[in-house]
Amino acid sequence: MIGIVIVSHSNPLARAAVALAGEMLHGAPVRIEIAAGLDETTLGTDAVAVAEAIAAADSGDGALILMDLGSAVLSAELALDLLESPHRTRLCAAPIVEGLIAAAVSAAGGADLDEAADEADNALLGKRVQLQQDVAAVGATSVRSGALRESDSAAESSGTLGASRGRDAVRSAESANGSGGDIEDNAGSAVATFRVTNAHGLHARPASMLVGAIRGREVRVLLRNLTTGAGPASGISLTRVAALGVLAGHEVEISATGPDARAVVDRVVAMAEDRFGEEPAEGSSLDPSAGPGHGIAIAATESDARDTAADRIAVTRNRIGAEGAPMPGERSTSAAVGIDGVPAARTAGPFPASAGIAIGPAWRLDTVEFELPRDPAGDPDAERDRLDAAIAQARDRIEADIDRADASGLAGPEADIFRAHLLLLDDDELIGEIRARVAGGAAAESAWAAVFDDAAGELARLPDEYQRARAADIRAVRDQVLMALFGHSGDTVGRPGILVAAELTPGQVAALDREIVTGIVLAEGSPTAHSAILARSKGIPAIVGAGPRVLTVAEGTTVAFDGGTGLLVVDPDPGTLAEFTTRAAEQRERQRVADAAARLPAHTLDGAEIHVAANVGSVADAADAVRAGADLAGLVRTEFLFLNRDHAPTVEEQERVYREIARTFGDRRVILRTLDVGGDKPLPYIRQPREANPFLGLRGIRLALAHPALLRDQLRAIVRVAADHPVSVMFPMISVVEEVRAARELLNELVPQDLSIELGIMVEVPAVAAKAAAFAPYVDFFSIGTNDLTQYALAAERGNDTVAALADPLDPGVLRLIDQVCQGAGDTRVAVCGEIAADPAAIPLLLGLGVTELSVAPPAVALTKAAVRELPLAECMTLARWALTLESAAQVRALMKPDRSTEPSPGCTG
């Protein structure tokens, strides 16, 4: 399907035009991109933005470009020269509003670039008929006003374009039959008449519905306005249907020829009898003798049109924007997904937080509003006692949450989060400042809230997204104590359906029953917030950052969303609801089949065994991984033992935990990564310098070698466990061979002569990938951490929303680094433990490049194994070589689309 680009001086104008066009599509997915204004309020055009919009709009069939005036045309022409890859484009001189509607409707019906451009060029016909202007003159001047642009390489791959196929607007018979040249006249026919009872006649929306009912069917349709004698007009042309000038009360004849003739005619007549879905206007007259009206009514009425709920949704970019979530009848998608799953710039939510399809009625928690007192209830001693009692009550509640987490098997993420909350209650600096305020005469409630709000504000201003998300933890503890001070229980009682809230504390999420609560929609929040982490651990689908408007959705309103993409629909129509229901059932079935075979080895179709490991961060994670069928622990993040405490864990404590993880995996290998912290995750008990950029500073193996006693204790604990279990050690953030030598020397000092321990390194630094052959003699395996490798290779921090879209691990540059590791490794095995190891689009490429182990989150093990079993390794190798020749991650993802051809197109080499 072609895409459409709107180039306008005014962003609000372009967005309004696109919203109006969306009303005419009735669920058909047409990609419409906006390149309008220098920002949302400043008039102007930007050629670079236009080029980006063209690239985003063109999924392979070309892009039609509509412009308003003046420099918009110049910017569009310049943008064609700025395109980094070949695109079929057409600059169209059609009026931007009418042209967009005509082009969008024709594109939705499958029209190619030329046909859509013709429809746009003739978009004024209907208006001129209504105003009784010379239609013939219009047709003579409106033919083929656009310009077709195509690069040489694109021409090679798609063939030479045919000659101009423009049609004069008044050649009605030829136009009417142009779409069905391959349909025999005697294949079946049907004729009927219907009366239009819509208040504004056959205006844009009902006309678009009529055209949509005809397009794609094996039929040739002609329409005549029997009241005025206008026609015939092709039923698949919105502009020609509009040119019939059908008003309220007019009689229309529909004639059809082809196998689907009777079905199409009956469908259109039924739609007309139902007023094409419109309610009758009060006091409207259907008397055709009333004379011509005042033009076609193209009003921005409340939309009942909805887009498809497919995974690769095609919607206007940033449709909701900063205003937040959609209202009833609207939808939104996470800009992190973009078209065909390609990450796009994040400027507004919703954001995916916990995967899964959720459907149900909206409901809200009972909220408590705190009105902080200006004056204390008693003297400073009494206020201090009240504060101490409230802190003790909050401590008891948090400890109960930890006990419940331990008992539920979710001890890993959940219990660790609550232990961090306990540390906030013991923070001497915070508590000391609060006590000082109370001693000075402040009310306990006001002093507690003020100090914790200041602390949360400091975190919220930090540049790192993960650290910003920790502000929610401070606010959660603040509210726990305030609840106690005000005498509220704070109990969370779940209800069936979708919980809609501004934000949730970890305690509130932890109290939700996943058998009752269908999903969570938060107006605020971050995918890295602890509330989102807990939602994932509990298996409750969730989206965050949906915006404040979602809080106005009435309780009981049906909400449907995809927690894996951020797609959110409020009050979906029956068709959209059915699509969500179908997708949810398909996901459950895929998961059921994958779970049934999860404990079996994963072999490709041509017999290559691929180990599917699990990334774990606790004993509970290890148990989940084993239940999920993991072949080994590909990455054990040991830093969970070192964080959120005021002293380092002892050798004995580490040994006990590592041994428990190893026992959980039985005879399967466990790879323990040594401490991976630094300036971005500081430890209070070791001296660490303040760094402007901690991601490039003293972290990982650098920090460990700077504190050899800390590293030696950890290696000693690992060696003790390795004497009884198959344990490997892995060093993080390696940059140079000297670091591996130094770390190995420390390990060799501790390993008995009769014990051999595998040693591996994380490949996160591009320089290591480029010189993997230099490391191969010193290691037993490589594990590629694609999360860090990607952000370092593309200079784009994943937690920074403004550049996060750049950090796509399927960028050919990142794939080349992975290829260099596999080539340089020789016989040394190569694993991937980053997020793309579970990405269905990435798995074939990783295997094709030479990766033999995929380490994923425990819930992803079964589906990853299932994906491996469907792949022939030989084809994976061909695809991988081909992907390395492409220019962008978008092209790679397009290559890996499920409906792609397995053969390269003529214009590609691989």
Short mmCIF file of C-alpha atoms in Angstrom, two decimals, residues 303-466:
data_model
loop_
_atom_site.label_atom_id
_atom_site.label_comp_id
_atom_site.label_asym_id
_atom_site.label_seq_id
_atom_site.Cartn_x
_atom_site.Cartn_y
_atom_site.Cartn_z
CA SER A 303 -15.13 10.16 14.78
CA ASP A 304 -16.58 6.72 14.72
CA ALA A 305 -13.83 5.59 12.39
CA ARG A 306 -11.15 3.36 13.80
CA ASP A 307 -7.96 1.94 12.42
CA THR A 308 -7.06 -1.74 12.35
CA ALA A 309 -5.73 -3.30 15.54
CA ALA A 310 -3.01 -5.24 13.72
CA ASP A 311 0.52 -5.38 15.11
CA ARG A 312 1.90 -3.19 12.36
CA ILE A 313 -0.60 -0.39 12.82
CA ALA A 314 -0.41 2.47 10.33
CA VAL A 315 -1.56 5.70 11.93
CA THR A 316 -0.66 9.34 11.83
CA ARG A 317 2.54 10.00 13.71
CA ASN A 318 1.99 11.58 17.13
CA ARG A 319 -1.75 11.73 16.65
CA ILE A 320 -2.39 12.19 20.34
CA GLY A 321 0.80 14.13 20.99
CA ALA A 322 1.39 15.81 24.32
CA GLU A 323 -2.30 15.89 25.13
CA GLY A 324 -2.10 12.31 26.28
CA ALA A 325 -4.34 9.32 25.88
CA PRO A 326 -7.18 8.91 23.39
CA MET A 327 -10.75 9.48 24.35
CA PRO A 328 -13.66 7.15 23.54
CA GLY A 329 -13.58 6.34 19.87
CA GLU A 330 -9.90 7.26 19.59
CA ARG A 331 -6.76 5.19 19.71
CA SER A 332 -3.09 5.66 20.24
CA THR A 333 0.06 3.69 19.54
CA SER A 334 3.45 3.88 21.12
CA ALA A 335 5.77 5.84 18.89
CA ALA A 336 8.46 3.44 20.00
CA VAL A 337 7.06 0.90 17.57
CA GLY A 338 6.31 2.88 14.43
CA ILE A 339 5.34 1.12 11.22
CA ASP A 340 6.21 -2.56 10.76
CA GLY A 341 7.73 -2.70 14.22
CA VAL A 342 10.50 -0.23 13.39
CA PRO A 343 11.31 1.99 16.37
CA ALA A 344 10.37 5.61 15.86
CA ALA A 345 11.04 8.72 17.92
CA ARG A 346 9.31 8.73 21.29
CA THR A 347 7.51 11.99 21.90
CA ALA A 348 4.32 10.80 23.56
CA GLY A 349 2.88 7.67 25.11
CA PRO A 350 1.39 5.27 25.72
CA PHE A 351 4.54 3.19 26.17
CA PRO A 352 4.59 -0.61 26.40
CA ALA A 353 5.43 -1.79 29.91
CA SER A 354 4.29 -5.41 30.28
CA ALA A 355 3.50 -7.58 27.27
CA GLY A 356 0.12 -9.12 26.63
CA ILE A 357 -3.33 -8.28 25.23
CA ALA A 358 -5.77 -6.86 27.77
CA ILE A 359 -9.49 -6.25 27.31
CA GLY A 360 -11.99 -5.24 29.96
CA PRO A 361 -13.97 -2.50 31.69
CA ALA A 362 -12.04 0.42 33.15
CA TRP A 363 -12.00 0.78 36.94
CA ARG A 364 -10.11 2.92 39.46
CA LEU A 365 -8.70 2.51 42.91
CA ASP A 366 -10.36 4.37 45.74
CA THR A 367 -8.11 7.40 46.17
CA VAL A 368 -7.23 9.30 49.30
CA GLU A 369 -6.36 12.98 49.12
CA PHE A 370 -4.06 14.35 51.80
CA GLU A 371 -4.59 17.90 53.02
CA LEU A 372 -1.37 18.69 54.81
CA PRO A 373 -1.90 20.60 58.04
CA ARG A 374 -0.32 23.99 58.52
CA ASP A 375 -0.03 23.58 62.28
CA PRO A 376 1.03 20.52 64.30
CA ALA A 377 -1.54 18.55 66.28
CA GLY A 378 0.61 18.71 69.41
CA ASP A 379 3.99 19.78 70.74
CA PRO A 380 7.22 18.65 68.98
CA ASP A 381 7.60 15.61 71.23
CA ALA A 382 4.07 14.44 70.45
CA GLU A 383 4.61 15.01 66.71
CA ARG A 384 7.86 13.03 66.85
CA ASP A 385 6.08 10.15 68.55
CA ARG A 386 3.32 10.21 65.90
CA LEU A 387 5.96 10.19 63.17
CA ASP A 388 7.86 7.27 64.75
CA ALA A 389 4.67 5.28 65.05
CA ALA A 390 3.76 5.93 61.41
CA ILE A 391 7.25 4.92 60.23
CA ALA A 392 6.99 1.72 62.27
CA GLN A 393 3.58 0.97 60.76
CA ALA A 394 4.92 1.54 57.24
CA ARG A 395 7.90 -0.69 58.03
CA ASP A 396 5.58 -3.49 59.16
CA ARG A 397 3.57 -3.20 55.96
CA ILE A 398 6.68 -3.28 53.74
CA GLU A 399 8.11 -6.27 55.61
CA ALA A 400 4.78 -8.03 55.13
CA ASP A 401 5.07 -7.28 51.40
CA ILE A 402 8.55 -8.89 51.41
CA ASP A 403 7.24 -11.97 53.19
CA ARG A 404 4.37 -12.28 50.73
CA ALA A 405 6.77 -11.94 47.81
CA ASP A 406 9.02 -14.65 49.23
CA ALA A 407 6.04 -16.95 49.66
CA SER A 408 4.68 -16.26 46.16
CA GLY A 409 7.82 -17.23 44.26
CA LEU A 410 8.30 -13.67 43.01
CA ALA A 411 11.03 -12.95 45.51
CA GLY A 412 13.51 -11.73 42.92
CA PRO A 413 12.18 -8.43 41.60
CA GLU A 414 9.40 -7.86 44.10
CA ALA A 415 11.23 -8.48 47.36
CA ASP A 416 14.29 -6.53 46.23
CA ILE A 417 12.12 -3.52 45.44
CA PHE A 418 10.53 -3.58 48.87
CA ARG A 419 13.90 -4.00 50.57
CA ALA A 420 14.96 -0.81 48.82
CA HIS A 421 11.87 0.86 50.30
CA LEU A 422 12.96 -0.22 53.75
CA LEU A 423 16.30 1.49 53.19
CA LEU A 424 14.46 4.77 52.58
CA LEU A 425 12.88 4.47 56.00
CA ASP A 426 16.40 4.09 57.44
CA ASP A 427 17.93 6.97 55.47
CA ASP A 428 19.60 9.00 58.23
CA GLU A 429 19.87 12.13 56.11
CA LEU A 430 16.21 12.21 55.13
CA ILE A 431 14.87 11.18 58.52
CA GLY A 432 17.26 13.56 60.29
CA GLU A 433 16.02 16.53 58.25
CA ILE A 434 12.39 15.58 58.94
CA ARG A 435 13.04 15.32 62.69
CA ALA A 436 14.73 18.72 62.64
CA ARG A 437 11.66 20.28 61.01
CA VAL A 438 9.35 18.63 63.52
CA ALA A 439 11.55 19.84 66.38
CA GLY A 440 11.26 23.32 64.92
CA GLY A 441 7.47 23.24 65.14
CA ALA A 442 6.38 21.70 61.82
CA ALA A 443 3.54 19.19 61.62
CA ALA A 444 4.78 15.62 61.13
CA GLU A 445 2.72 15.21 57.92
CA SER A 446 4.02 18.43 56.35
CA ALA A 447 7.63 17.81 57.31
CA TRP A 448 7.59 14.24 55.97
CA ALA A 449 5.92 15.22 52.68
CA ALA A 450 8.20 18.22 52.08
CA VAL A 451 11.47 16.35 52.56
CA PHE A 452 10.42 13.31 50.51
CA ASP A 453 9.01 15.52 47.74
CA ASP A 454 12.34 17.35 47.54
CA ALA A 455 14.22 14.05 47.35
CA ALA A 456 11.90 12.76 44.61
CA GLY A 457 12.29 16.00 42.69
CA GLU A 458 16.07 15.68 42.70
CA LEU A 459 15.85 12.22 41.15
CA ALA A 460 13.23 13.31 38.65
CA ARG A 461 15.65 15.91 37.28
CA LEU A 462 18.47 13.44 36.60
CA PRO A 463 19.36 12.74 32.95
CA ASP A 464 19.29 8.94 33.28
CA GLU A 465 15.81 7.52 32.69
CA TYR A 466 16.26 4.60 35.08
#
